[in-house]
N, CA, C and O atoms as a CHARMM CRD file, in Angstrom:
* protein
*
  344
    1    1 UNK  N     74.43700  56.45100  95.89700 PROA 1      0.00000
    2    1 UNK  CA    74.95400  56.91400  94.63100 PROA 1      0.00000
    3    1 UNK  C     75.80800  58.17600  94.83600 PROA 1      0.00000
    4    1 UNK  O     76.79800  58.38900  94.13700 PROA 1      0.00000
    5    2 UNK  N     75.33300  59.15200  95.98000 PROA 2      0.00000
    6    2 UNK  CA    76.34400  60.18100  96.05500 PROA 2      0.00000
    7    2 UNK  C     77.60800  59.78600  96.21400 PROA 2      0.00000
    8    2 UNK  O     78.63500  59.89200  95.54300 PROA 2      0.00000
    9    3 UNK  N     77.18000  59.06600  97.75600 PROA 3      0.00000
   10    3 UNK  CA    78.80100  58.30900  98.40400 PROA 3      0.00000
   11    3 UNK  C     79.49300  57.84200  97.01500 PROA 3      0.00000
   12    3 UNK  O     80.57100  58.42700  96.91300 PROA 3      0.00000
   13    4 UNK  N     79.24000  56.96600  95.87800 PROA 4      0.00000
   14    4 UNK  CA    79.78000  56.55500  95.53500 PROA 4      0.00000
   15    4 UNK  C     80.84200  57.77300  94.24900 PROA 4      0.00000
   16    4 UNK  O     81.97900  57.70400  93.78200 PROA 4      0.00000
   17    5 UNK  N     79.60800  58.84200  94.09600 PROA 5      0.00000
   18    5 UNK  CA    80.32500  60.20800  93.19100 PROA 5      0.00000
   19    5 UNK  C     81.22900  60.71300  93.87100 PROA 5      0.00000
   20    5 UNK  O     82.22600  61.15200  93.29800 PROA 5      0.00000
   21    6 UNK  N     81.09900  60.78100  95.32600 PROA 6      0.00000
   22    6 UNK  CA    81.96500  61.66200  96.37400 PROA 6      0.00000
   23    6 UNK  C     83.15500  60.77400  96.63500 PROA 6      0.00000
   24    6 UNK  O     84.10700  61.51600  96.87500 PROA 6      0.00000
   25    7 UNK  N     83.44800  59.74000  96.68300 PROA 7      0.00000
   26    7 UNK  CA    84.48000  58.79200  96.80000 PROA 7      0.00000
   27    7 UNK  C     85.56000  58.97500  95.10400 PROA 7      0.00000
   28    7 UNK  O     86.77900  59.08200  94.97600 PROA 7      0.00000
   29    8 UNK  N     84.77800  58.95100  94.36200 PROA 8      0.00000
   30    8 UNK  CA    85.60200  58.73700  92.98700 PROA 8      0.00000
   31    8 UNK  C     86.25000  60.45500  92.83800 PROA 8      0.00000
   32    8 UNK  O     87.27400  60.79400  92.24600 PROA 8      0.00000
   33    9 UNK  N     85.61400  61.02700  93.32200 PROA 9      0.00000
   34    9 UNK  CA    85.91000  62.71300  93.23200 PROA 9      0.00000
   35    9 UNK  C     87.44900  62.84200  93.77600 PROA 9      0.00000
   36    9 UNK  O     88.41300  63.41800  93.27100 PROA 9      0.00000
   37   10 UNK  N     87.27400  61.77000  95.51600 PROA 10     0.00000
   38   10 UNK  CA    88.45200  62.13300  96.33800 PROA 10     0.00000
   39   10 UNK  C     89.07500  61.37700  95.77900 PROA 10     0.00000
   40   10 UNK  O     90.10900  62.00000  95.53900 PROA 10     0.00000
   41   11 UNK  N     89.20400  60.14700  95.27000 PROA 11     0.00000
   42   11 UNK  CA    90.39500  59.41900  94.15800 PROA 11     0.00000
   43   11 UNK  C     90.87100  59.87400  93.84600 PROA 11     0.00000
   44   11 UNK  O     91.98300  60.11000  94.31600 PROA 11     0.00000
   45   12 UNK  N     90.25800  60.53700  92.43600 PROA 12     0.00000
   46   12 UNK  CA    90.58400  61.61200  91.66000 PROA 12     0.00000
   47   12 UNK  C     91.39000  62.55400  92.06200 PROA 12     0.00000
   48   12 UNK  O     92.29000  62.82900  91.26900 PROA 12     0.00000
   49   13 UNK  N     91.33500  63.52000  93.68500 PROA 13     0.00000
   50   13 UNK  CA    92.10400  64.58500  93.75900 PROA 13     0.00000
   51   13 UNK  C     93.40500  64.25700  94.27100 PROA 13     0.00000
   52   13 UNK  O     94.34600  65.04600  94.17900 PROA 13     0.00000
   53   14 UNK  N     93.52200  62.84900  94.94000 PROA 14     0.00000
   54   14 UNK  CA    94.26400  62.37100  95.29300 PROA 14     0.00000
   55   14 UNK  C     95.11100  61.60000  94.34100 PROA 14     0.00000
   56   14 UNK  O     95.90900  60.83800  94.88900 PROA 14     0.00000
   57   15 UNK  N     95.12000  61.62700  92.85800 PROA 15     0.00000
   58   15 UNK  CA    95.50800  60.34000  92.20500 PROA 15     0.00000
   59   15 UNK  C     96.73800  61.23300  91.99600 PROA 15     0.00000
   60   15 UNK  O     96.78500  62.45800  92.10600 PROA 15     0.00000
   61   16 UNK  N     97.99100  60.15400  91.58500 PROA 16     0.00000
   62   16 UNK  CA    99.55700  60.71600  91.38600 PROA 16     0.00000
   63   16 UNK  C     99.08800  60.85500  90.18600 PROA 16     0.00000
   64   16 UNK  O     99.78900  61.83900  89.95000 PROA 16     0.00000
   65   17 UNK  N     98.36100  60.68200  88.98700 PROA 17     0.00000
   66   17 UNK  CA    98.64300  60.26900  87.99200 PROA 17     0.00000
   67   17 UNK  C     97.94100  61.49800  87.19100 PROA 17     0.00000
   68   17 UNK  O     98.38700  61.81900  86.09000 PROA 17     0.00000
   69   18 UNK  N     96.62600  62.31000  87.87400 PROA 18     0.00000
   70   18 UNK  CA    96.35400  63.66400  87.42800 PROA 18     0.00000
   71   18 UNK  C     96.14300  64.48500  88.28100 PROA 18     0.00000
   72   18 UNK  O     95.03700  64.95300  88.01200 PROA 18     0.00000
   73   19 UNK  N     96.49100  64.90800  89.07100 PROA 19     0.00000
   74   19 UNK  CA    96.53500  66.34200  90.16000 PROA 19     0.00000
   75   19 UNK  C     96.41300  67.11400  89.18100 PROA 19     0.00000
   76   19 UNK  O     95.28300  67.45000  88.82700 PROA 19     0.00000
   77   20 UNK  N     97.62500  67.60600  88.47000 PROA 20     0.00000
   78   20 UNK  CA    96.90700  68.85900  87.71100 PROA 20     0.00000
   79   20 UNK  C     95.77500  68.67300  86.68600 PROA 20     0.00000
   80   20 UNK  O     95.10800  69.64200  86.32200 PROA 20     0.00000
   81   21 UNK  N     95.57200  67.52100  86.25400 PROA 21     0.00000
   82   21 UNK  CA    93.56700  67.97400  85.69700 PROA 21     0.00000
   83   21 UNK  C     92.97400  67.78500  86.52500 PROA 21     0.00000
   84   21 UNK  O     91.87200  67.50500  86.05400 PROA 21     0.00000
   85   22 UNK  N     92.92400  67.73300  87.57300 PROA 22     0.00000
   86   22 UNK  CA    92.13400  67.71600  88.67800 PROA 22     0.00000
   87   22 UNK  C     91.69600  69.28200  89.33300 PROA 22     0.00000
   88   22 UNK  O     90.57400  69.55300  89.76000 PROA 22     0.00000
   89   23 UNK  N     92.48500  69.91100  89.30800 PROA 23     0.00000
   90   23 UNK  CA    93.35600  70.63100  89.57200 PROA 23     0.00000
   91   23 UNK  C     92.80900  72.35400  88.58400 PROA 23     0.00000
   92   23 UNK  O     92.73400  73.51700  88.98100 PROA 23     0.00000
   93   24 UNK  N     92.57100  71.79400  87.39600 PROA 24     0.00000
   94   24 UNK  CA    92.53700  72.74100  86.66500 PROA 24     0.00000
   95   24 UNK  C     90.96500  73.27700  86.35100 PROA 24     0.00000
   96   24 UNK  O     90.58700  74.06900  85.48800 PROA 24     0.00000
   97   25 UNK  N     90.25900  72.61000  87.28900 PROA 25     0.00000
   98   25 UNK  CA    88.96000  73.39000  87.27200 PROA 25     0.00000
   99   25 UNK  C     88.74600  74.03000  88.46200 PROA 25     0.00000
  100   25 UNK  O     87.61900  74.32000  88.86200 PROA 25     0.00000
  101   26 UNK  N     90.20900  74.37300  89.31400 PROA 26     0.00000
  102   26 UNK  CA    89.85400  75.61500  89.58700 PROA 26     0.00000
  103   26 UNK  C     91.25200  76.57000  89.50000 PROA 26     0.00000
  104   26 UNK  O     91.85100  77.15400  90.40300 PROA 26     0.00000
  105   27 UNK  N     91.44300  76.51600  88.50000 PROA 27     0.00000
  106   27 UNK  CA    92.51400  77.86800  87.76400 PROA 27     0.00000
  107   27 UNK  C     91.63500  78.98400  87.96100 PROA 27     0.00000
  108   27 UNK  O     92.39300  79.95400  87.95400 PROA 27     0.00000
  109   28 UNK  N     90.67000  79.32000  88.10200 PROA 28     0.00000
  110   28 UNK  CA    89.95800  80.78300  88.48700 PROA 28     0.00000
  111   28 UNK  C     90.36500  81.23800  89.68400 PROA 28     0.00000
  112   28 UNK  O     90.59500  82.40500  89.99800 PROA 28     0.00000
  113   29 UNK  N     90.46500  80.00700  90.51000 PROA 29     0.00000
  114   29 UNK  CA    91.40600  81.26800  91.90500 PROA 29     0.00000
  115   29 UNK  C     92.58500  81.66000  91.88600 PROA 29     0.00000
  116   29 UNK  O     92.93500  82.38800  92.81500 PROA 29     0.00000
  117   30 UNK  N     93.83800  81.21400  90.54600 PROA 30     0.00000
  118   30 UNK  CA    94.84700  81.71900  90.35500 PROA 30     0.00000
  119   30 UNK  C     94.66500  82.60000  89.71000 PROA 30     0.00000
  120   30 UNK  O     95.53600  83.46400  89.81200 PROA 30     0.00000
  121   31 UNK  N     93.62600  82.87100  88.82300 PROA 31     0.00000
  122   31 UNK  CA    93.53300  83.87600  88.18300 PROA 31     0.00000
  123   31 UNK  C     93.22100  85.17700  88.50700 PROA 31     0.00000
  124   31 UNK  O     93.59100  86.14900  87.84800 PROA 31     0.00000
  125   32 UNK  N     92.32100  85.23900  89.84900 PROA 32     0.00000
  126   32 UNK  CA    91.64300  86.00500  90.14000 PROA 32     0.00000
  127   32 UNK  C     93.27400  86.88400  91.18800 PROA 32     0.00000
  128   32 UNK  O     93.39300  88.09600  91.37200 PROA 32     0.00000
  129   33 UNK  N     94.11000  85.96200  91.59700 PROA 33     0.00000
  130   33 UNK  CA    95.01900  85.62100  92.98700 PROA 33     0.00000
  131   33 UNK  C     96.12500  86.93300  91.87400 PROA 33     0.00000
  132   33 UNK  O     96.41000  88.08700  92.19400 PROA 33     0.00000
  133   34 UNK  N     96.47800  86.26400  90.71100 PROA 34     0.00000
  134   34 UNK  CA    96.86300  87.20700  89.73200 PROA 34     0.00000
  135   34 UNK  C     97.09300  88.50800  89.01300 PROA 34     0.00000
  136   34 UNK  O     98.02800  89.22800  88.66100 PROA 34     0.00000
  137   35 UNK  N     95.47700  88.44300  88.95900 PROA 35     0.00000
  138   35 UNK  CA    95.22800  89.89800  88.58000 PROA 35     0.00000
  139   35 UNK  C     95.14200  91.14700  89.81900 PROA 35     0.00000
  140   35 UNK  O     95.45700  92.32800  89.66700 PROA 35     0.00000
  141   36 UNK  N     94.54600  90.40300  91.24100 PROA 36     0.00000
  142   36 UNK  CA    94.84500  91.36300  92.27700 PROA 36     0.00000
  143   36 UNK  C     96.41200  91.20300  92.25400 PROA 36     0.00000
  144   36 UNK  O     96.87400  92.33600  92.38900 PROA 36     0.00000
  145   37 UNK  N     97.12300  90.55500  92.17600 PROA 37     0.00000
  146   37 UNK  CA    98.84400  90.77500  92.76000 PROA 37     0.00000
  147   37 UNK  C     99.07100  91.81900  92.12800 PROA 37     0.00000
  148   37 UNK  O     99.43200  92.80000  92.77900 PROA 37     0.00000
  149   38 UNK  N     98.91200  91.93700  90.49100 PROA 38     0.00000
  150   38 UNK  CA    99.38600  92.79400  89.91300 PROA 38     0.00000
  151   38 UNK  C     98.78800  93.97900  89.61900 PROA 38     0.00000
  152   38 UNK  O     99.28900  94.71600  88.76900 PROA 38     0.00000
  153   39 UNK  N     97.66100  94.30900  90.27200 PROA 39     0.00000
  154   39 UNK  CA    97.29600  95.68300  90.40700 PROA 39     0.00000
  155   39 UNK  C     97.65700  96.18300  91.47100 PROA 39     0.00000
  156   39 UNK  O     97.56100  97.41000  91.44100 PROA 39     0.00000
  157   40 UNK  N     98.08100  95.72800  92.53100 PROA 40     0.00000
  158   40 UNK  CA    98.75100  95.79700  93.49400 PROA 40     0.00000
  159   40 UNK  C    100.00800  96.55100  93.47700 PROA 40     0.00000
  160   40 UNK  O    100.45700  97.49000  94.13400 PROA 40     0.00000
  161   41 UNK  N    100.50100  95.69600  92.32900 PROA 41     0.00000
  162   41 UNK  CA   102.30200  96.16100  92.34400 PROA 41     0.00000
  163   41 UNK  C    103.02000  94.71100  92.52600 PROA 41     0.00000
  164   41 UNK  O    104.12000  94.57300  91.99000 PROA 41     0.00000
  165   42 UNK  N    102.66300  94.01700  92.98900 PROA 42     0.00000
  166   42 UNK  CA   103.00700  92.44900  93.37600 PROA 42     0.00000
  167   42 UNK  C    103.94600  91.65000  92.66600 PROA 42     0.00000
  168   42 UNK  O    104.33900  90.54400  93.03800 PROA 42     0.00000
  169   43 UNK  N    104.30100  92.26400  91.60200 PROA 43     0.00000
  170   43 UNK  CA   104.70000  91.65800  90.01300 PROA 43     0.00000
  171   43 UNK  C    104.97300  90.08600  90.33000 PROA 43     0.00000
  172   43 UNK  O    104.51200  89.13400  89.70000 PROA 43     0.00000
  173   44 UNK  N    105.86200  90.04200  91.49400 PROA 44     0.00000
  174   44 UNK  CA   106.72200  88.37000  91.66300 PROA 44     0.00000
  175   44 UNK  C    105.84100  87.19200  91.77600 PROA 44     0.00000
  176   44 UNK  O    105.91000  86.03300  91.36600 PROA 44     0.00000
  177   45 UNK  N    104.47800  88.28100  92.88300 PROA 45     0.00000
  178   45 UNK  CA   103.53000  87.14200  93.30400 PROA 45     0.00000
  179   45 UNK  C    102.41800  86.33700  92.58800 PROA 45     0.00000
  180   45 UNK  O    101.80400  85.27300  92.67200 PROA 45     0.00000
  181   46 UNK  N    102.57700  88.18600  91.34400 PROA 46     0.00000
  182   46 UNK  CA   101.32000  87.41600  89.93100 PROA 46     0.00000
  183   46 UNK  C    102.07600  87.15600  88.79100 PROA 46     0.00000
  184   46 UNK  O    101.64600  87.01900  87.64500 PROA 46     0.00000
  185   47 UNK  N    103.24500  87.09600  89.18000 PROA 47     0.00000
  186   47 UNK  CA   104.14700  86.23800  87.65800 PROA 47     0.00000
  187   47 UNK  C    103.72400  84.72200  88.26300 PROA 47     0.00000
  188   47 UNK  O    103.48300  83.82400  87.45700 PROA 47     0.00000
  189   48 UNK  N    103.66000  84.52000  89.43100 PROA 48     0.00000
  190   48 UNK  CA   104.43100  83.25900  90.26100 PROA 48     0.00000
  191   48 UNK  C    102.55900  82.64700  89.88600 PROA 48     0.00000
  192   48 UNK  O    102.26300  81.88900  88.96200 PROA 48     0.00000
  193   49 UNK  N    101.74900  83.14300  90.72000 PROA 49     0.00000
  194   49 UNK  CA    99.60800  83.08100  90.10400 PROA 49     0.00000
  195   49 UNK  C    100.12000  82.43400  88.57200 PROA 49     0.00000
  196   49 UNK  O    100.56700  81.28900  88.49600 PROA 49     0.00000
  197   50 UNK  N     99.99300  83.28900  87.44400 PROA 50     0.00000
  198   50 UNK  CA    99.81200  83.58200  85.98500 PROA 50     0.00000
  199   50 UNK  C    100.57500  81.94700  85.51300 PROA 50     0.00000
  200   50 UNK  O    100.06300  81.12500  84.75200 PROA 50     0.00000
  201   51 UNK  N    102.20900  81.79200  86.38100 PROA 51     0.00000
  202   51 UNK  CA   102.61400  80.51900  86.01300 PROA 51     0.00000
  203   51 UNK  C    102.07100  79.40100  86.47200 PROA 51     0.00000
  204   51 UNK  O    102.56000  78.37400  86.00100 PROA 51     0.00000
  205   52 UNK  N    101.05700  79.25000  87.38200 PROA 52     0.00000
  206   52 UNK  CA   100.61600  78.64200  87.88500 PROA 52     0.00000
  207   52 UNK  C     99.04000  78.63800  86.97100 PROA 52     0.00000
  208   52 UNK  O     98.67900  77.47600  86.78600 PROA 52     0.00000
  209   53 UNK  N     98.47900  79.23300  86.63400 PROA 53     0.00000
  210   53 UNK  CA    97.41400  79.29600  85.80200 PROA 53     0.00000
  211   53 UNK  C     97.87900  78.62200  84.19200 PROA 53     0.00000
  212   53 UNK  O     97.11100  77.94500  83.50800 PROA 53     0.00000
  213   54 UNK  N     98.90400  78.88400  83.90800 PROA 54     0.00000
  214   54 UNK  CA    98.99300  78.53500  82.63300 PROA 54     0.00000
  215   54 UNK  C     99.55300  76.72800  82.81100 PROA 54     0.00000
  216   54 UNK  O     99.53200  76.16400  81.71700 PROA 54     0.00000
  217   55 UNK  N    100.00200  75.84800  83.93800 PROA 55     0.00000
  218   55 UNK  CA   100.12500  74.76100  84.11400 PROA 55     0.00000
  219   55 UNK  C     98.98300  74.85600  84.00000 PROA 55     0.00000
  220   55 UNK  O     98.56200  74.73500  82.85000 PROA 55     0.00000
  221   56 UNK  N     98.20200  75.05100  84.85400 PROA 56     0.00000
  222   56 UNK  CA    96.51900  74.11000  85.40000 PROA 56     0.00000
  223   56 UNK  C     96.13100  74.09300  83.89600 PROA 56     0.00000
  224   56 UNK  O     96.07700  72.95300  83.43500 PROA 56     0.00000
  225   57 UNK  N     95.79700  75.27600  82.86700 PROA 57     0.00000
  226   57 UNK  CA    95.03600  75.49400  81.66800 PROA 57     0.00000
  227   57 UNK  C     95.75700  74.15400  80.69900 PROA 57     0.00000
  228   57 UNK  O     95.22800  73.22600  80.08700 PROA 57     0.00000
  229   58 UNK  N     96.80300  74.44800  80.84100 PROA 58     0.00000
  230   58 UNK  CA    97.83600  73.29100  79.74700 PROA 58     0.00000
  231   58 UNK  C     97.28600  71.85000  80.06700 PROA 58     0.00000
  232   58 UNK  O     97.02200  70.94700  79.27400 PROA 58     0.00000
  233   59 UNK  N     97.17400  71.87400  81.56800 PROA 59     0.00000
  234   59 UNK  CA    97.16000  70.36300  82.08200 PROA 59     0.00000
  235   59 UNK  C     94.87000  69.82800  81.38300 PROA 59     0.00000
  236   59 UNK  O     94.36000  68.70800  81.33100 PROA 59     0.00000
  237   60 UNK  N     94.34900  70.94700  81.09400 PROA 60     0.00000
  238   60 UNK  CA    93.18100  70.64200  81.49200 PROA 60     0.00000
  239   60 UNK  C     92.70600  71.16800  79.63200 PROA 60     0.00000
  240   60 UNK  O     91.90000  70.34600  79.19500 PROA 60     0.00000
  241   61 UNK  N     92.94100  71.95500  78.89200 PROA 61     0.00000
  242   61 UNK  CA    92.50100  72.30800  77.77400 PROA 61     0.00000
  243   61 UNK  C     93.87900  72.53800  76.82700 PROA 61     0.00000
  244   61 UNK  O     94.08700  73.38900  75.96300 PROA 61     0.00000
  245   62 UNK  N     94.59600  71.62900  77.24400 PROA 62     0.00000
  246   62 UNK  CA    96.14200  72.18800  75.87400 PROA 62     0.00000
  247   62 UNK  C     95.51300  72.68100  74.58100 PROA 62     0.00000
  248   62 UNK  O     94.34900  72.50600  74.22100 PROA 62     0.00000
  249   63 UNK  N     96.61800  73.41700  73.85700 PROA 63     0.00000
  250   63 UNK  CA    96.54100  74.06900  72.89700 PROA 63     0.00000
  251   63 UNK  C     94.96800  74.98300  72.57300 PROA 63     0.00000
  252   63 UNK  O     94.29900  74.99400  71.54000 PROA 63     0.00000
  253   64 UNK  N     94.80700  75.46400  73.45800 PROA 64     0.00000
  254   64 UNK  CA    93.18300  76.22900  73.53500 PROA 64     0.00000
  255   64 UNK  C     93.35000  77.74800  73.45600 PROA 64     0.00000
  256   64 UNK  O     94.36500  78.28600  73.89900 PROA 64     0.00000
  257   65 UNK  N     92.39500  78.41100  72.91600 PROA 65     0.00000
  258   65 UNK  CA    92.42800  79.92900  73.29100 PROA 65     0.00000
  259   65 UNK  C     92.77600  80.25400  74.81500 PROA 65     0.00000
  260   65 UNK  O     93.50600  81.20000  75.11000 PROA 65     0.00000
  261   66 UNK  N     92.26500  79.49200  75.66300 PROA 66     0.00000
  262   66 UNK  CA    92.42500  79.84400  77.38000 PROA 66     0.00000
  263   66 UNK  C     93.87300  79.49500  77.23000 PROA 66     0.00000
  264   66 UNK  O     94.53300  80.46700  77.59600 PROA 66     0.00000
  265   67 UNK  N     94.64200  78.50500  76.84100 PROA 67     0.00000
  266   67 UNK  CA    96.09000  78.65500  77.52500 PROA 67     0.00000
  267   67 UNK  C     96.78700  79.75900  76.64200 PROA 67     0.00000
  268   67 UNK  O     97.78300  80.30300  77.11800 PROA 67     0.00000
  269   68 UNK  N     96.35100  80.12500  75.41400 PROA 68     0.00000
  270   68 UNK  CA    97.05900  81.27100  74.95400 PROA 68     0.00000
  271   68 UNK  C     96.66000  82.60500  75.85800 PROA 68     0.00000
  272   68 UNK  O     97.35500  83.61400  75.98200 PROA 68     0.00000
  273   69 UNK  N     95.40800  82.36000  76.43700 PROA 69     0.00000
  274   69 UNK  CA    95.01200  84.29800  76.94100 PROA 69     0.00000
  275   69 UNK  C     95.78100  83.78700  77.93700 PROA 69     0.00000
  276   69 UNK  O     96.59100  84.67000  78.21600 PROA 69     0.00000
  277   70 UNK  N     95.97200  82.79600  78.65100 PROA 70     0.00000
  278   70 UNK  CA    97.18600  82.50000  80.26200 PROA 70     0.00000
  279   70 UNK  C     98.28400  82.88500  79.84000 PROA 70     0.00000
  280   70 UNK  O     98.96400  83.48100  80.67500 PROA 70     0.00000
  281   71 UNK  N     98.94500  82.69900  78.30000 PROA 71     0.00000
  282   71 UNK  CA   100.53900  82.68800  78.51600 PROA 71     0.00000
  283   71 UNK  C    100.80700  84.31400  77.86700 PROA 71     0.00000
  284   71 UNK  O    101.86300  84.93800  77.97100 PROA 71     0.00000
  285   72 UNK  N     99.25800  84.89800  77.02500 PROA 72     0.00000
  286   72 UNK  CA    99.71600  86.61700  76.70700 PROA 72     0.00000
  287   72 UNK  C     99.56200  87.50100  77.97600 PROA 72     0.00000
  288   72 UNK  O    100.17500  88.56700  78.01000 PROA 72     0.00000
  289   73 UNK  N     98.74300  87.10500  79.07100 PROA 73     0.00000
  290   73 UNK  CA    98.58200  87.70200  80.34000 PROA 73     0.00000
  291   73 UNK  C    100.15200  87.27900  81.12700 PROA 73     0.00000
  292   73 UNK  O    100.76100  88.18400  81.69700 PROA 73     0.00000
  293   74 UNK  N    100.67000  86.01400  81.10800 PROA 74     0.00000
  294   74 UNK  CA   101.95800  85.77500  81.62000 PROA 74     0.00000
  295   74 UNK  C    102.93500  87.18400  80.98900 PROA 74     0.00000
  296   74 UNK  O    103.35000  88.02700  81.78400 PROA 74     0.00000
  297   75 UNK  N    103.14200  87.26200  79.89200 PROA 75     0.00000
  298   75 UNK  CA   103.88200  88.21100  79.41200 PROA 75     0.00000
  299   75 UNK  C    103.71000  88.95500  79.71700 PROA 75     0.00000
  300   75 UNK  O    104.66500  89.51200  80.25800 PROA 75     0.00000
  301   76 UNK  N    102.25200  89.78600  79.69300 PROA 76     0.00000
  302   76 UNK  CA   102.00200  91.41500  79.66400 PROA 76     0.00000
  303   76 UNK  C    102.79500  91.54400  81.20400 PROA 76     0.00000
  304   76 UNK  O    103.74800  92.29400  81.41700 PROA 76     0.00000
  305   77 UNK  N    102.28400  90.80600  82.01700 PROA 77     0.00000
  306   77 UNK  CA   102.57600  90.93200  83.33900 PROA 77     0.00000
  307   77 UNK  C    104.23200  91.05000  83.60500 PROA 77     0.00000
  308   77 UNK  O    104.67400  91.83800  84.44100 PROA 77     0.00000
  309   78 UNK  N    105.09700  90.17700  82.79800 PROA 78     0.00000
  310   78 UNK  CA   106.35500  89.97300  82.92500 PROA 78     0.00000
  311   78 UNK  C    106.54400  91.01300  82.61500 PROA 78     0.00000
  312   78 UNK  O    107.02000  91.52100  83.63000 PROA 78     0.00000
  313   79 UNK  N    106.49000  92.02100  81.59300 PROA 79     0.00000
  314   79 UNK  CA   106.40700  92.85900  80.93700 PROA 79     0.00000
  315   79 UNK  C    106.38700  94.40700  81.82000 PROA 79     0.00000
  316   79 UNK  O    107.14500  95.37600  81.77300 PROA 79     0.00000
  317   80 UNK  N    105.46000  94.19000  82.41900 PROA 80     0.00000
  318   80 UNK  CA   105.06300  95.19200  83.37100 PROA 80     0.00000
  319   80 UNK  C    106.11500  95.22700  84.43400 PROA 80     0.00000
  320   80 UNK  O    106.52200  96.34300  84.75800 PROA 80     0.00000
  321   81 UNK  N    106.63800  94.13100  85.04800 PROA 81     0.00000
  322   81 UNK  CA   107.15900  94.06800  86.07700 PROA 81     0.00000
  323   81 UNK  C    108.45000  94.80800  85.48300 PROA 81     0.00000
  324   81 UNK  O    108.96500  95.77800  86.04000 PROA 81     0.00000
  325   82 UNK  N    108.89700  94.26300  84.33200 PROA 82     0.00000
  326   82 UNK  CA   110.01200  95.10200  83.57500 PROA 82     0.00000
  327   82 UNK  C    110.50700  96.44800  83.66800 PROA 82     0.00000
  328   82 UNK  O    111.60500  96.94600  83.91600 PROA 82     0.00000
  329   83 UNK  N    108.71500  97.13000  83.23500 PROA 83     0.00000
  330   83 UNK  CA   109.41100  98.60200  83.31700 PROA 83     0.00000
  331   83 UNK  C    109.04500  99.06400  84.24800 PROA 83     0.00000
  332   83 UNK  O    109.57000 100.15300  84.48100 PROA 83     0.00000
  333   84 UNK  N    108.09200  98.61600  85.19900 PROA 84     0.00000
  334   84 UNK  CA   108.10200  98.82300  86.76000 PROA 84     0.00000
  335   84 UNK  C    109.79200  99.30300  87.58300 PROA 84     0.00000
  336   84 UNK  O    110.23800 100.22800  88.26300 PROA 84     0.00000
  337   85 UNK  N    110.18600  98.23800  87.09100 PROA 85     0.00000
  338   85 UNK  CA   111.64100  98.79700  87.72600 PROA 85     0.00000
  339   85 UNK  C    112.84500 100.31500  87.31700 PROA 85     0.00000
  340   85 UNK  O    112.86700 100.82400  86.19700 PROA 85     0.00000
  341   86 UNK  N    113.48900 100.66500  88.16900 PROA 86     0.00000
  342   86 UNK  CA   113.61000 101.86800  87.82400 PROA 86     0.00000
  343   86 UNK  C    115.22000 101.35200  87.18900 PROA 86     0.00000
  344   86 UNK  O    115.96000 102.17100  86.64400 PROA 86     0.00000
């Protein structure tokens, strides 16, 4: 019965047809990948995280509070990188 959970799992990560819901239960390591870039200073690398978090969230809970806190964290961040510059 495992073999048979563990086989449908690798289908699954492998299927053309949902990678990103597959995909989107683990948006926590973009997130996490994110918020260090941009305490960092990183701006490019956690705009580049944040856009990547807000696919996975879209692909896995559309129209949800989580893809709105992904796309106001996308901004703040864009935002930042903004006046970061001199």
């Amino acid at each position: 019965q495992l073999q048979s959970a563990l086989s449908r799992i690798d289908a699954a990560a492998k299927s053309a047809e949902l990678p990103q819901l597959w995909r989107s239960q683990f948006v926590w390591g973009d997130h996490g990948l994110a918020m260090a870039a941009e305490q960092a200073g990183l701006f490019r690398d956690a705009v580049e995280a944040y856009r990547s978090c807000v696919a996975l969230i879209s692909a896995g809970a559309p129209s949800s509070a989580y893809e709105l806190k992904y796309r106001m964290m996308l901004t703040q961040c864009l935002s930042r990188w903004v006046l970061s510059q001199p």
